[in-house]
Short mmCIF file of C-alpha atoms in Angstrom, two decimals:
data_model
loop_
_atom_site.label_atom_id
_atom_site.label_comp_id
_atom_site.label_asym_id
_atom_site.label_seq_id
_atom_site.Cartn_x
_atom_site.Cartn_y
_atom_site.Cartn_z
CA MET A 1 -60.84 -13.71 -75.82
CA GLU A 2 -59.23 -10.37 -75.86
CA GLU A 3 -62.31 -8.56 -75.32
CA LYS A 4 -63.20 -11.01 -72.29
CA TYR A 5 -59.77 -10.31 -70.79
CA SER A 6 -59.71 -6.51 -70.89
CA PHE A 7 -63.55 -6.97 -69.55
CA SER A 8 -62.23 -8.92 -66.70
CA ARG A 9 -59.42 -6.49 -65.97
CA ARG A 10 -62.10 -3.58 -65.92
CA ARG A 11 -64.35 -5.51 -63.35
CA PHE A 12 -61.94 -6.36 -60.91
CA LEU A 13 -60.49 -2.96 -60.84
CA GLY A 14 -63.80 -2.19 -59.43
CA LEU A 15 -64.34 -5.07 -57.53
CA LEU A 16 -61.43 -5.35 -55.51
CA GLY A 17 -60.44 -1.56 -55.13
CA ALA A 18 -62.79 -1.37 -51.74
CA SER A 19 -62.26 -3.94 -49.94
CA ALA A 20 -60.71 -7.66 -49.59
CA ALA A 21 -61.06 -11.06 -51.24
CA SER A 22 -60.75 -14.65 -49.76
CA PHE A 23 -58.97 -17.56 -50.35
CA GLY A 24 -59.83 -20.92 -52.57
CA LEU A 25 -63.04 -22.59 -51.24
CA VAL A 26 -65.01 -24.61 -53.95
CA SER A 27 -67.80 -27.19 -53.27
CA MET A 28 -68.96 -30.11 -54.93
CA ALA A 29 -70.60 -33.38 -54.39
CA GLY A 30 -72.60 -36.38 -55.57
CA CYS A 31 -72.13 -39.83 -56.00
CA SER A 32 -68.78 -41.47 -54.94
CA GLY A 33 -66.64 -42.86 -58.13
CA GLY A 34 -66.20 -40.58 -60.80
CA GLU A 35 -69.07 -40.30 -63.01
CA THR A 36 -71.06 -37.10 -63.53
CA SER A 37 -74.30 -37.89 -62.12
CA GLY A 38 -77.23 -36.78 -63.16
CA GLY A 39 -80.10 -36.82 -64.56
CA GLU A 40 -82.88 -39.05 -63.05
CA GLY A 41 -85.53 -37.29 -60.96
CA GLY A 42 -83.78 -33.77 -60.85
CA SER A 43 -85.64 -31.10 -59.09
CA GLU A 44 -87.26 -28.13 -61.17
CA GLY A 45 -84.60 -25.50 -62.01
CA GLY A 46 -84.39 -21.62 -62.06
CA GLU A 47 -85.81 -21.34 -65.41
CA GLY A 48 -88.32 -24.04 -64.70
CA GLY A 49 -86.37 -27.19 -66.24
CA ALA A 50 -84.98 -29.95 -64.19
CA ILE A 51 -81.70 -29.83 -62.61
CA ALA A 52 -79.37 -32.60 -62.33
CA GLU A 53 -79.18 -34.08 -58.56
CA SER A 54 -75.33 -34.19 -58.52
CA ILE A 55 -72.13 -31.98 -60.09
CA THR A 56 -68.58 -33.27 -59.90
CA TYR A 57 -65.67 -30.73 -59.85
CA ALA A 58 -62.13 -31.89 -60.60
CA GLN A 59 -59.12 -30.62 -59.11
CA SER A 60 -55.36 -31.73 -59.25
CA ALA A 61 -54.79 -32.79 -55.71
CA ASP A 62 -56.24 -34.55 -52.47
CA PRO A 63 -57.05 -32.04 -49.67
CA ARG A 64 -53.93 -32.14 -46.94
CA ALA A 65 -57.11 -31.79 -44.28
CA LEU A 66 -60.43 -30.98 -44.03
CA ASP A 67 -60.56 -29.08 -40.59
CA PRO A 68 -59.85 -25.40 -41.21
CA ALA A 69 -57.33 -24.97 -38.69
CA PHE A 70 -54.89 -28.10 -39.92
CA PHE A 71 -54.35 -27.05 -43.96
CA ASP A 72 -52.86 -24.10 -45.72
CA ASP A 73 -53.75 -25.18 -49.41
CA GLY A 74 -56.55 -24.35 -51.55
CA GLU A 75 -57.58 -28.11 -52.35
CA SER A 76 -58.58 -28.69 -48.81
CA ALA A 77 -60.02 -25.16 -48.72
CA LYS A 78 -61.99 -25.61 -51.86
CA VAL A 79 -63.90 -28.51 -49.96
CA SER A 80 -64.11 -27.41 -46.31
CA ALA A 81 -65.37 -24.02 -47.00
CA ASN A 82 -68.82 -25.97 -48.43
CA ILE A 83 -68.94 -27.71 -45.15
CA PHE A 84 -67.34 -24.62 -42.41
CA GLU A 85 -68.33 -21.02 -42.50
CA GLY A 86 -66.72 -18.32 -40.47
CA LEU A 87 -68.26 -15.14 -38.62
CA TYR A 88 -67.67 -13.44 -41.75
CA ARG A 89 -67.73 -14.44 -45.61
CA PHE A 90 -66.56 -12.86 -48.72
CA GLY A 91 -69.24 -11.56 -51.56
CA ASP A 92 -70.10 -14.16 -54.21
CA THR A 93 -68.48 -12.31 -56.93
CA ASP A 94 -66.51 -9.40 -55.24
CA THR A 95 -64.63 -8.92 -51.82
CA THR A 96 -66.75 -7.24 -49.51
CA VAL A 97 -66.68 -8.24 -46.26
CA VAL A 98 -70.23 -9.43 -44.94
CA PRO A 99 -71.66 -11.05 -41.68
CA CYS A 100 -72.22 -15.03 -42.08
CA LEU A 101 -72.41 -16.41 -38.39
CA ALA A 102 -72.36 -13.01 -36.87
CA THR A 103 -75.40 -10.86 -37.48
CA ASP A 104 -73.43 -7.72 -38.13
CA LEU A 105 -69.75 -6.36 -39.12
CA PRO A 106 -67.91 -6.56 -35.54
CA GLU A 107 -67.93 -3.48 -32.98
CA ILE A 108 -64.43 -2.16 -32.73
CA SER A 109 -63.40 0.15 -29.78
CA ASP A 110 -61.71 3.32 -30.40
CA ASP A 111 -58.22 2.01 -29.99
CA GLY A 112 -58.67 -0.75 -32.39
CA LEU A 113 -58.06 -3.44 -29.66
CA GLU A 114 -61.41 -4.89 -28.78
CA TYR A 115 -63.86 -6.40 -31.19
CA THR A 116 -67.50 -7.28 -29.77
CA ILE A 117 -69.15 -9.37 -32.08
CA LYS A 118 -73.04 -10.52 -32.11
CA LEU A 119 -73.54 -13.92 -33.20
CA ARG A 120 -76.50 -15.39 -35.15
CA GLU A 121 -79.40 -17.37 -32.88
CA GLY A 122 -81.06 -20.80 -34.45
CA VAL A 123 -77.95 -21.84 -36.37
CA ARG A 124 -76.98 -25.49 -35.82
CA PHE A 125 -74.23 -27.58 -36.68
CA HIS A 126 -74.72 -30.29 -38.86
CA ASP A 127 -74.79 -32.63 -35.41
CA GLY A 128 -77.40 -31.16 -34.78
CA THR A 129 -75.64 -29.14 -31.48
CA ASP A 130 -76.19 -25.46 -31.19
CA PHE A 131 -73.85 -22.88 -32.53
CA ASN A 132 -73.29 -20.07 -30.04
CA ALA A 133 -70.34 -17.90 -28.25
CA ALA A 134 -69.36 -20.93 -26.41
CA ALA A 135 -68.51 -22.74 -29.77
CA VAL A 136 -66.70 -19.75 -31.45
CA VAL A 137 -64.30 -19.76 -28.37
CA THR A 138 -63.52 -23.14 -28.39
CA SER A 139 -62.67 -22.77 -32.34
CA ILE A 140 -60.87 -19.91 -32.17
CA GLU A 141 -58.93 -20.60 -28.66
CA ARG A 142 -57.66 -23.90 -29.71
CA GLN A 143 -55.42 -22.15 -32.34
CA LEU A 144 -54.07 -19.29 -29.70
CA GLU A 145 -50.92 -19.66 -28.06
CA PRO A 146 -50.18 -21.75 -26.12
CA ASN A 147 -52.74 -24.42 -27.06
CA ARG A 148 -52.07 -24.29 -30.91
CA THR A 149 -49.78 -26.88 -32.39
CA SER A 150 -46.89 -27.23 -35.06
CA ASP A 151 -49.56 -28.86 -37.47
CA MET A 152 -51.88 -25.66 -37.60
CA PRO A 153 -49.99 -23.87 -40.50
CA TYR A 154 -52.52 -20.95 -40.46
CA ALA A 155 -52.98 -20.06 -36.82
CA SER A 156 -49.93 -17.82 -36.72
CA PHE A 157 -51.36 -15.79 -39.88
CA VAL A 158 -54.98 -15.20 -39.15
CA PHE A 159 -54.44 -14.82 -34.75
CA GLY A 160 -50.80 -13.57 -34.91
CA GLU A 161 -48.04 -14.68 -32.74
CA GLU A 162 -47.25 -13.34 -29.33
CA ALA A 163 -43.79 -12.97 -29.74
CA ALA A 164 -44.03 -10.52 -32.48
CA GLY A 165 -46.44 -8.82 -30.51
CA THR A 166 -49.39 -9.32 -33.06
CA GLY A 167 -52.85 -10.91 -32.99
CA VAL A 168 -55.25 -12.33 -30.59
CA ALA A 169 -54.53 -12.05 -27.00
CA SER A 170 -58.07 -13.55 -25.82
CA ILE A 171 -61.42 -14.56 -26.69
CA GLU A 172 -64.25 -14.73 -24.26
CA ALA A 173 -67.87 -15.12 -24.32
CA ALA A 174 -69.48 -12.12 -23.33
CA ASP A 175 -73.04 -13.79 -23.21
CA ASP A 176 -74.19 -16.68 -25.06
CA TYR A 177 -74.57 -14.95 -28.58
CA THR A 178 -71.86 -12.60 -27.96
CA VAL A 179 -67.89 -12.77 -28.10
CA LYS A 180 -65.34 -10.53 -27.37
CA ILE A 181 -62.08 -10.78 -28.74
CA THR A 182 -58.76 -8.61 -27.65
CA LEU A 183 -56.05 -7.83 -30.00
CA ARG A 184 -52.48 -6.95 -28.60
CA ALA A 185 -52.02 -4.18 -31.24
CA ALA A 186 -54.47 -2.48 -33.56
CA ASN A 187 -54.59 -4.75 -36.84
CA THR A 188 -56.54 -3.27 -40.16
CA ALA A 189 -56.81 -6.79 -41.66
CA PHE A 190 -58.38 -8.62 -39.02
CA GLU A 191 -61.69 -8.22 -39.91
CA LYS A 192 -60.51 -9.59 -42.88
CA ASN A 193 -58.82 -12.70 -41.41
CA LEU A 194 -62.14 -13.46 -39.86
CA ALA A 195 -63.60 -13.78 -43.54
CA MET A 196 -61.03 -16.28 -44.59
CA ALA A 197 -61.59 -20.17 -45.24
CA LEU A 198 -58.49 -21.10 -43.40
CA ALA A 199 -58.39 -21.19 -39.73
CA ALA A 200 -61.00 -18.66 -39.23
CA PRO A 201 -64.18 -20.74 -39.77
CA ILE A 202 -65.88 -22.60 -36.79
CA VAL A 203 -65.90 -25.94 -35.94
CA SER A 204 -68.33 -28.02 -33.79
CA PRO A 205 -67.13 -28.31 -30.23
CA ALA A 206 -68.61 -31.57 -29.62
CA CYS A 207 -66.93 -33.15 -33.06
CA LEU A 208 -63.79 -31.64 -31.85
CA GLU A 209 -63.72 -33.30 -28.44
CA ALA A 210 -65.01 -36.46 -30.31
CA SER A 211 -62.16 -36.60 -32.52
CA GLY A 212 -59.56 -35.37 -30.09
CA GLY A 213 -59.29 -32.07 -31.27
CA ASN A 214 -58.97 -32.42 -34.97
CA VAL A 215 -61.56 -33.30 -37.39
CA GLY A 216 -59.41 -33.15 -40.62
CA GLU A 217 -59.96 -36.80 -41.77
CA ASP A 218 -63.60 -37.22 -40.79
CA PRO A 219 -65.35 -33.91 -40.44
CA THR A 220 -68.88 -35.45 -40.53
CA GLY A 221 -71.16 -33.23 -38.63
CA ALA A 222 -68.90 -30.63 -37.53
CA GLY A 223 -69.62 -27.50 -39.88
CA THR A 224 -72.75 -25.20 -40.18
CA GLY A 225 -72.23 -24.82 -44.18
CA PRO A 226 -74.54 -25.68 -47.40
CA TYR A 227 -73.19 -28.93 -47.58
CA LYS A 228 -72.20 -31.91 -45.36
CA PHE A 229 -69.46 -34.26 -45.78
CA VAL A 230 -70.38 -37.86 -46.58
CA SER A 231 -67.19 -39.50 -47.24
CA TRP A 232 -63.30 -38.88 -48.77
CA THR A 233 -61.92 -41.84 -50.62
CA LYS A 234 -57.93 -40.86 -50.37
CA GLN A 235 -56.60 -39.83 -54.21
CA SER A 236 -60.11 -40.46 -55.38
CA ASN A 237 -62.90 -38.29 -54.30
CA VAL A 238 -64.74 -36.39 -51.52
CA THR A 239 -68.66 -36.67 -51.52
CA LEU A 240 -70.65 -34.01 -50.12
CA GLU A 241 -74.74 -33.80 -49.50
CA ALA A 242 -76.85 -30.61 -49.20
CA ASN A 243 -77.87 -29.22 -45.69
CA GLU A 244 -81.36 -29.51 -45.85
CA ASP A 245 -81.32 -27.52 -42.76
CA TYR A 246 -79.33 -24.85 -43.49
CA TRP A 247 -79.77 -21.48 -41.81
CA ASP A 248 -79.57 -18.99 -44.53
CA THR A 249 -82.58 -19.93 -46.80
CA GLU A 250 -82.09 -17.41 -49.28
CA ASN A 251 -79.00 -19.16 -50.21
CA ALA A 252 -79.52 -22.87 -49.53
CA PRO A 253 -77.99 -25.20 -52.11
CA LYS A 254 -79.78 -25.96 -55.24
CA THR A 255 -77.77 -29.10 -55.85
CA LYS A 256 -78.29 -32.15 -53.86
CA ASN A 257 -74.78 -33.69 -54.18
CA VAL A 258 -71.25 -32.35 -54.83
CA VAL A 259 -68.50 -34.38 -55.58
CA PHE A 260 -64.92 -33.49 -55.75
CA ARG A 261 -62.96 -35.87 -58.20
CA ILE A 262 -59.10 -35.92 -57.76
CA ILE A 263 -57.69 -35.91 -61.20
CA PRO A 264 -53.73 -35.16 -60.92
CA GLU A 265 -53.07 -34.77 -64.81
CA ASN A 266 -53.95 -31.55 -66.81
CA ASN A 267 -54.76 -33.38 -70.15
CA THR A 268 -56.82 -36.26 -67.96
CA ARG A 269 -58.85 -33.54 -66.32
CA VAL A 270 -59.25 -31.61 -69.94
CA THR A 271 -60.51 -35.42 -71.48
CA ALA A 272 -62.68 -36.18 -68.14
CA LEU A 273 -64.58 -32.70 -68.81
CA THR A 274 -64.87 -33.12 -72.54
CA ASN A 275 -65.89 -36.61 -72.26
CA GLY A 276 -68.97 -35.58 -69.86
CA GLU A 277 -67.18 -37.66 -66.95
CA VAL A 278 -66.79 -34.15 -64.95
CA ASP A 279 -68.63 -30.92 -65.07
CA ILE A 280 -66.11 -28.68 -64.08
CA ILE A 281 -62.29 -28.42 -63.91
CA ASP A 282 -59.68 -26.04 -62.62
CA GLY A 283 -56.08 -25.72 -63.57
CA VAL A 284 -56.66 -25.04 -66.95
CA ASP A 285 -53.62 -24.32 -68.69
CA LEU A 286 -52.85 -22.46 -72.20
CA ALA A 287 -52.49 -25.99 -74.33
CA SER A 288 -55.91 -27.21 -73.49
CA VAL A 289 -57.76 -23.88 -74.24
CA ASP A 290 -58.71 -24.70 -77.51
CA GLN A 291 -59.47 -28.20 -76.74
CA ILE A 292 -62.34 -27.13 -74.39
CA THR A 293 -63.72 -24.44 -76.43
CA ASN A 294 -63.76 -26.26 -79.93
CA ASN A 295 -65.78 -29.16 -77.73
CA GLY A 296 -68.28 -26.40 -77.00
CA TYR A 297 -67.59 -26.33 -73.58
CA GLU A 298 -67.38 -23.10 -71.61
CA LEU A 299 -63.99 -21.40 -70.59
CA PHE A 300 -64.07 -19.04 -67.27
CA ALA A 301 -60.50 -16.80 -67.49
CA GLU A 302 -60.32 -13.87 -65.12
CA ASP A 303 -57.78 -12.18 -63.21
CA GLY A 304 -56.77 -13.62 -60.20
CA MET A 305 -55.28 -12.61 -56.98
CA THR A 306 -52.00 -14.58 -57.49
CA ILE A 307 -48.16 -14.24 -57.05
CA ASN A 308 -46.25 -17.54 -58.99
CA TYR A 309 -42.57 -17.38 -57.90
CA MET A 310 -39.54 -19.17 -57.10
CA ALA A 311 -38.12 -19.16 -54.07
CA PHE A 312 -34.41 -19.24 -52.82
CA ASN A 313 -33.56 -20.86 -49.29
CA THR A 314 -31.92 -18.15 -47.28
CA ASP A 315 -31.49 -20.10 -44.26
CA SER A 316 -28.84 -22.48 -45.56
CA GLY A 317 -26.78 -23.65 -48.89
CA VAL A 318 -25.45 -20.92 -51.18
CA CYS A 319 -28.39 -19.02 -51.49
CA THR A 320 -27.64 -17.64 -47.98
CA ASP A 321 -25.69 -15.09 -50.28
CA LYS A 322 -27.42 -12.27 -51.92
CA GLU A 323 -24.94 -11.93 -54.46
CA VAL A 324 -25.55 -15.86 -55.30
CA ARG A 325 -29.79 -14.96 -55.47
CA LYS A 326 -28.98 -11.94 -57.64
CA ALA A 327 -26.90 -14.06 -60.28
CA ILE A 328 -29.57 -16.68 -60.36
CA ALA A 329 -32.11 -14.15 -60.98
CA GLN A 330 -30.16 -12.38 -63.78
CA ALA A 331 -29.87 -15.77 -65.41
CA VAL A 332 -33.48 -16.12 -66.16
CA ASN A 333 -35.20 -13.89 -68.90
CA VAL A 334 -38.48 -14.22 -67.05
CA PRO A 335 -40.71 -12.19 -70.08
CA GLU A 336 -39.66 -14.67 -72.09
CA LEU A 337 -40.38 -17.67 -69.87
CA VAL A 338 -43.84 -15.99 -68.95
CA GLU A 339 -44.74 -15.83 -72.48
CA THR A 340 -43.97 -19.39 -73.45
CA VAL A 341 -45.55 -20.95 -70.63
CA TYR A 342 -48.72 -18.68 -70.04
CA GLY A 343 -49.09 -16.66 -73.10
CA GLU A 344 -52.00 -14.44 -72.56
CA TYR A 345 -53.13 -15.94 -69.54
CA ALA A 346 -50.45 -14.26 -67.12
CA THR A 347 -48.58 -10.83 -66.78
CA VAL A 348 -45.19 -10.76 -65.53
CA ALA A 349 -44.70 -9.96 -61.87
CA THR A 350 -43.36 -7.10 -61.34
CA SER A 351 -44.44 -6.62 -57.74
CA VAL A 352 -45.20 -9.09 -55.11
CA MET A 353 -48.81 -7.91 -54.83
CA PRO A 354 -51.23 -8.37 -58.60
CA PHE A 355 -51.79 -5.41 -60.38
CA PHE A 356 -55.15 -4.40 -59.37
CA MET A 357 -54.49 -4.67 -55.60
CA ALA A 358 -53.65 -1.16 -53.46
CA PRO A 359 -50.88 -0.18 -52.79
CA TYR A 360 -49.25 -2.11 -56.04
CA VAL A 361 -46.86 0.19 -57.62
CA GLU A 362 -45.53 -1.00 -61.41
CA ASP A 363 -42.20 0.69 -61.17
CA ILE A 364 -40.54 -1.73 -58.47
CA LYS A 365 -37.18 -2.27 -59.97
CA GLN A 366 -36.43 -6.04 -60.05
CA THR A 367 -33.23 -7.72 -61.08
CA GLU A 368 -32.80 -7.45 -65.02
CA TYR A 369 -31.84 -10.38 -67.18
CA ASP A 370 -28.08 -10.13 -67.43
CA PRO A 371 -26.81 -13.71 -68.16
CA ASP A 372 -23.10 -12.57 -68.90
CA ALA A 373 -23.40 -11.05 -65.15
CA ALA A 374 -24.88 -13.87 -63.96
CA ARG A 375 -22.21 -16.29 -65.46
CA GLU A 376 -19.25 -14.24 -64.03
CA THR A 377 -20.83 -14.02 -60.33
CA LEU A 378 -21.60 -17.30 -60.28
CA ALA A 379 -18.20 -18.82 -61.49
CA ALA A 380 -16.70 -16.25 -59.08
CA LYS A 381 -18.61 -17.56 -55.93
CA GLY A 382 -17.65 -21.26 -56.78
CA VAL A 383 -21.58 -21.88 -57.64
CA THR A 384 -21.89 -24.96 -60.05
CA GLU A 385 -24.92 -26.92 -59.16
CA LEU A 386 -27.93 -26.31 -57.25
CA ALA A 387 -30.75 -28.39 -55.76
CA CYS A 388 -34.10 -27.41 -57.03
CA MET A 389 -37.29 -28.84 -55.40
CA THR A 390 -40.89 -28.62 -56.73
CA TYR A 391 -44.29 -29.87 -57.48
CA THR A 392 -45.81 -31.75 -60.10
CA ASN A 393 -49.86 -30.80 -60.04
CA SER A 394 -51.10 -27.74 -61.46
CA ARG A 395 -51.71 -24.51 -59.09
CA PRO A 396 -54.06 -21.65 -59.40
CA TYR A 397 -51.02 -19.15 -59.82
CA ASN A 398 -49.19 -21.84 -62.06
CA THR A 399 -51.34 -23.73 -64.37
CA LYS A 400 -48.58 -25.38 -65.96
CA GLY A 401 -47.43 -27.03 -62.60
CA GLY A 402 -43.95 -26.43 -60.88
CA SER A 403 -42.31 -29.26 -63.40
CA GLU A 404 -42.02 -27.18 -66.92
CA LEU A 405 -41.07 -23.88 -64.38
CA ALA A 406 -38.10 -26.12 -63.02
CA ARG A 407 -37.00 -27.51 -66.55
CA LEU A 408 -36.72 -24.09 -68.00
CA ILE A 409 -35.16 -22.56 -65.15
CA GLN A 410 -32.81 -25.75 -65.36
CA GLY A 411 -32.40 -24.61 -69.46
CA TYR A 412 -31.67 -20.90 -68.23
CA LEU A 413 -29.02 -21.85 -65.35
CA GLN A 414 -27.17 -24.40 -67.24
CA GLU A 415 -26.59 -21.60 -70.03
CA VAL A 416 -24.60 -19.99 -67.29
CA GLY A 417 -22.56 -22.77 -66.11
CA VAL A 418 -24.85 -23.87 -63.34
CA THR A 419 -26.47 -27.64 -63.19
CA VAL A 420 -29.87 -27.43 -61.75
CA ASN A 421 -30.79 -30.87 -59.90
CA ILE A 422 -34.89 -31.60 -59.83
CA THR A 423 -36.48 -33.68 -57.36
CA GLU A 424 -40.17 -33.40 -57.52
CA TYR A 425 -43.19 -34.31 -55.60
CA ASP A 426 -47.07 -34.76 -55.72
CA TRP A 427 -48.38 -31.69 -54.18
CA THR A 428 -49.62 -32.73 -50.96
CA THR A 429 -46.22 -34.29 -50.34
CA TYR A 430 -44.40 -31.46 -51.55
CA LYS A 431 -45.94 -29.33 -48.72
CA THR A 432 -44.50 -31.33 -46.41
CA LYS A 433 -41.16 -31.57 -47.67
CA CYS A 434 -40.62 -27.91 -47.99
CA GLN A 435 -40.45 -27.57 -44.34
CA THR A 436 -38.42 -31.00 -43.91
CA ASP A 437 -35.93 -31.13 -46.82
CA PRO A 438 -32.83 -29.19 -48.00
CA TYR A 439 -32.97 -27.30 -51.40
CA ASP A 440 -31.33 -24.42 -52.95
CA ILE A 441 -34.66 -23.07 -54.83
CA CYS A 442 -38.28 -24.23 -55.22
CA PHE A 443 -41.19 -23.28 -56.51
CA TYR A 444 -44.24 -21.74 -54.94
CA GLY A 445 -47.05 -19.07 -55.20
CA TRP A 446 -50.05 -17.47 -53.48
CA THR A 447 -53.56 -16.93 -53.54
CA GLY A 448 -54.63 -14.01 -51.68
CA ASP A 449 -56.72 -14.92 -48.84
CA ASN A 450 -58.50 -11.49 -47.95
CA GLY A 451 -57.07 -8.79 -50.52
CA ASP A 452 -55.10 -6.91 -47.79
CA PRO A 453 -51.59 -6.08 -48.59
CA ASP A 454 -50.53 -7.40 -45.25
CA ASN A 455 -51.63 -11.27 -46.54
CA PHE A 456 -49.09 -11.11 -49.31
CA MET A 457 -46.30 -9.15 -47.97
CA ASN A 458 -46.66 -11.08 -44.31
CA LEU A 459 -45.45 -14.14 -46.13
CA LEU A 460 -41.90 -13.33 -46.21
CA ALA A 461 -42.46 -12.34 -42.40
CA ASP A 462 -44.06 -15.58 -41.44
CA SER A 463 -42.12 -18.17 -38.96
CA ASN A 464 -43.83 -21.11 -40.16
CA TRP A 465 -42.03 -22.60 -43.32
CA SER A 466 -44.77 -24.06 -44.75
CA ILE A 467 -45.64 -20.36 -45.85
CA ASN A 468 -42.22 -18.72 -45.73
CA VAL A 469 -40.56 -21.07 -48.12
CA ALA A 470 -37.61 -18.64 -48.45
CA ARG A 471 -36.98 -19.22 -44.54
CA TRP A 472 -36.44 -15.65 -44.88
CA ASN A 473 -35.72 -14.20 -41.37
CA ASN A 474 -35.22 -10.17 -41.62
CA GLN A 475 -35.92 -8.44 -38.71
CA GLU A 476 -36.36 -4.82 -40.31
CA TYR A 477 -38.55 -6.90 -42.82
CA GLN A 478 -40.72 -8.06 -39.78
CA ASP A 479 -40.63 -4.72 -38.11
CA LEU A 480 -42.18 -3.20 -41.19
CA ILE A 481 -44.91 -5.67 -41.49
CA ALA A 482 -45.89 -5.19 -37.89
CA GLN A 483 -46.23 -1.51 -38.30
CA GLY A 484 -48.17 -1.84 -41.34
CA VAL A 485 -50.69 -4.25 -40.16
CA THR A 486 -51.69 -1.49 -37.24
CA LEU A 487 -52.04 1.59 -39.72
CA PRO A 488 -55.36 2.65 -41.04
CA ASP A 489 -55.79 2.37 -45.22
CA GLY A 490 -54.18 5.21 -46.57
CA GLU A 491 -50.84 6.64 -47.72
CA GLU A 492 -49.01 6.19 -44.55
CA ARG A 493 -50.10 2.43 -44.89
CA ASN A 494 -48.98 2.16 -48.04
CA ALA A 495 -45.75 3.57 -47.75
CA ILE A 496 -45.13 1.06 -45.39
CA TYR A 497 -45.75 -2.00 -48.06
CA HIS A 498 -43.74 -0.15 -50.96
CA GLN A 499 -40.97 -0.14 -48.34
CA CYS A 500 -41.32 -3.62 -48.24
CA GLU A 501 -41.78 -4.47 -51.93
CA GLU A 502 -38.50 -2.54 -52.47
CA MET A 503 -36.58 -4.86 -49.77
CA VAL A 504 -38.19 -8.02 -51.70
CA ALA A 505 -36.55 -6.63 -54.94
CA GLU A 506 -33.30 -5.77 -53.37
CA GLU A 507 -32.66 -8.67 -50.99
CA GLN A 508 -34.24 -11.25 -53.28
CA PRO A 509 -35.23 -13.72 -51.32
CA TRP A 510 -37.64 -14.86 -54.22
CA LEU A 511 -37.61 -14.29 -58.10
CA LEU A 512 -40.97 -13.28 -58.90
CA ILE A 513 -42.43 -14.94 -62.01
CA SER A 514 -46.09 -13.94 -63.22
CA HIS A 515 -49.36 -13.12 -61.74
CA SER A 516 -51.84 -15.69 -63.11
CA GLN A 517 -55.56 -15.81 -64.53
CA ASN A 518 -57.79 -18.17 -62.86
CA LEU A 519 -58.83 -20.73 -65.58
CA CYS A 520 -61.59 -22.97 -65.07
CA GLY A 521 -63.58 -25.20 -68.11
CA TYR A 522 -67.10 -26.13 -67.24
CA SER A 523 -69.95 -27.63 -69.15
CA PRO A 524 -72.78 -25.32 -70.82
CA LYS A 525 -75.00 -27.06 -68.84
CA VAL A 526 -73.76 -25.86 -65.66
CA HIS A 527 -75.33 -22.50 -64.56
CA ASP A 528 -74.08 -19.55 -62.06
CA PHE A 529 -70.44 -21.03 -61.43
CA TYR A 530 -68.13 -18.30 -60.68
CA TYR A 531 -64.34 -18.57 -59.68
CA HIS A 532 -63.87 -15.91 -57.22
CA PRO A 533 -60.41 -13.94 -58.16
CA THR A 534 -59.22 -15.43 -54.80
CA GLY A 535 -59.55 -18.91 -56.00
CA VAL A 536 -62.85 -19.24 -54.23
CA VAL A 537 -66.27 -20.85 -55.82
CA PHE A 538 -69.45 -21.24 -53.92
CA MET A 539 -71.37 -24.11 -54.77
CA ARG A 540 -74.36 -23.43 -52.95
CA GLY A 541 -76.19 -21.35 -56.32
CA VAL A 542 -74.35 -23.43 -59.07
CA THR A 543 -76.83 -26.05 -60.95
CA LYS A 544 -76.49 -28.26 -63.70
CA ASP A 545 -79.36 -29.04 -66.31
CA ALA A 546 -80.70 -32.83 -66.13
#
């Protein structure tokens, strides 16, 4: 295991050094219900053997939605990204931006404001309608101000905000297969944003019109991707089927059906894998590794582009006081916590960004463990109780789930005289509760969407509380973020993000915890499975022996 771990670090340093990464997408499909499907009548595999007609993938939570404009979570993106495509996408195993529905990388004006993009001809949506410039305009324009609605959580993150002077000012069809996007200010990350699995993918205008502008519950016919939507049984499974008319014939899906099965409990997912009920699982934790490998199943373990953290509510309550936030951070022995919960499958976070991302700096000084100082400050401030909200499901950045983290933090704070009252929700509910309910501390994390430092550091500048759960509103920080995104990659841009890292450490809107490895278990019958460092799995090339 140690040898594989070292290999993964070396490889990702190479893969991620030059480009960007994308956020979680995975695909699966197949029969409904929970059974791994099978074998009868399988087609010929890559080595001349028959392949199964279906693969079943188990994840911990239901999608929130399947329209790319209406979700900001990995469970939704895993499914949606196999149905929908953007103008660009990332490499299957690295983070290079490559054309997808566009024919080439964009032509960018000298001032960095105009992006001219040539589109692929002959592509059809699953409903049979043509993909063209008008479709791109419709799909993006609905997410621009003033059209965007409050339930489009990623629109500001991908396309910017007028009030901040960032993002897309306009988009127009120059001709049937050319679009021109005009930005308010230069944005080094924008090309990478267009390859992301959230907000950027293109949706059929005909389906949008028929659905009232949101295909989140039923994206039948709405995508151009390698798989078509079949059905969604809430809290049970989502079924996809291969798109037999997929435009990219070289990357046509090899497995007829893919099913995403929803299994919230870690142990139950592992049992389902080793019993042969499912073929691939994510959210594997330290305690399950031996059970998977000892039963002859494969373990995927490579460094992910993640950050796992505890957020302080800086908008209301006792944690509006920076001294209180610092004292709470002093009460927690983070290295001990990380070793206890994750063992060798995570590293202590000393930076918001993972170690392999430029411009990562390892010597950002985080608040040190000092329970005596914490006890003194919290007593002086009269802090005796904290309201904690957390999630129950495993996450890519926290395979044990938020409940265990909350209980460990509860124990540390009890030692310094503070009672932590914990409220728990399943992940889908939790995403809403973070926006609507009061709390002093909560647990969250991030899987990078595109490998650009802005994608991590901008989290604390976002006005959407679904993303910025610390509810931190610091104008100096926001100004730095706005400046950083306009600069070309290099030392000047890196210096901006170093300042941002130092501000996060000093102002303490988050307690940084860990950077995780991506851990998945899968059947030895499964071939060409790869979990992208950003949580992406492209299922079009994955097969299983019949």
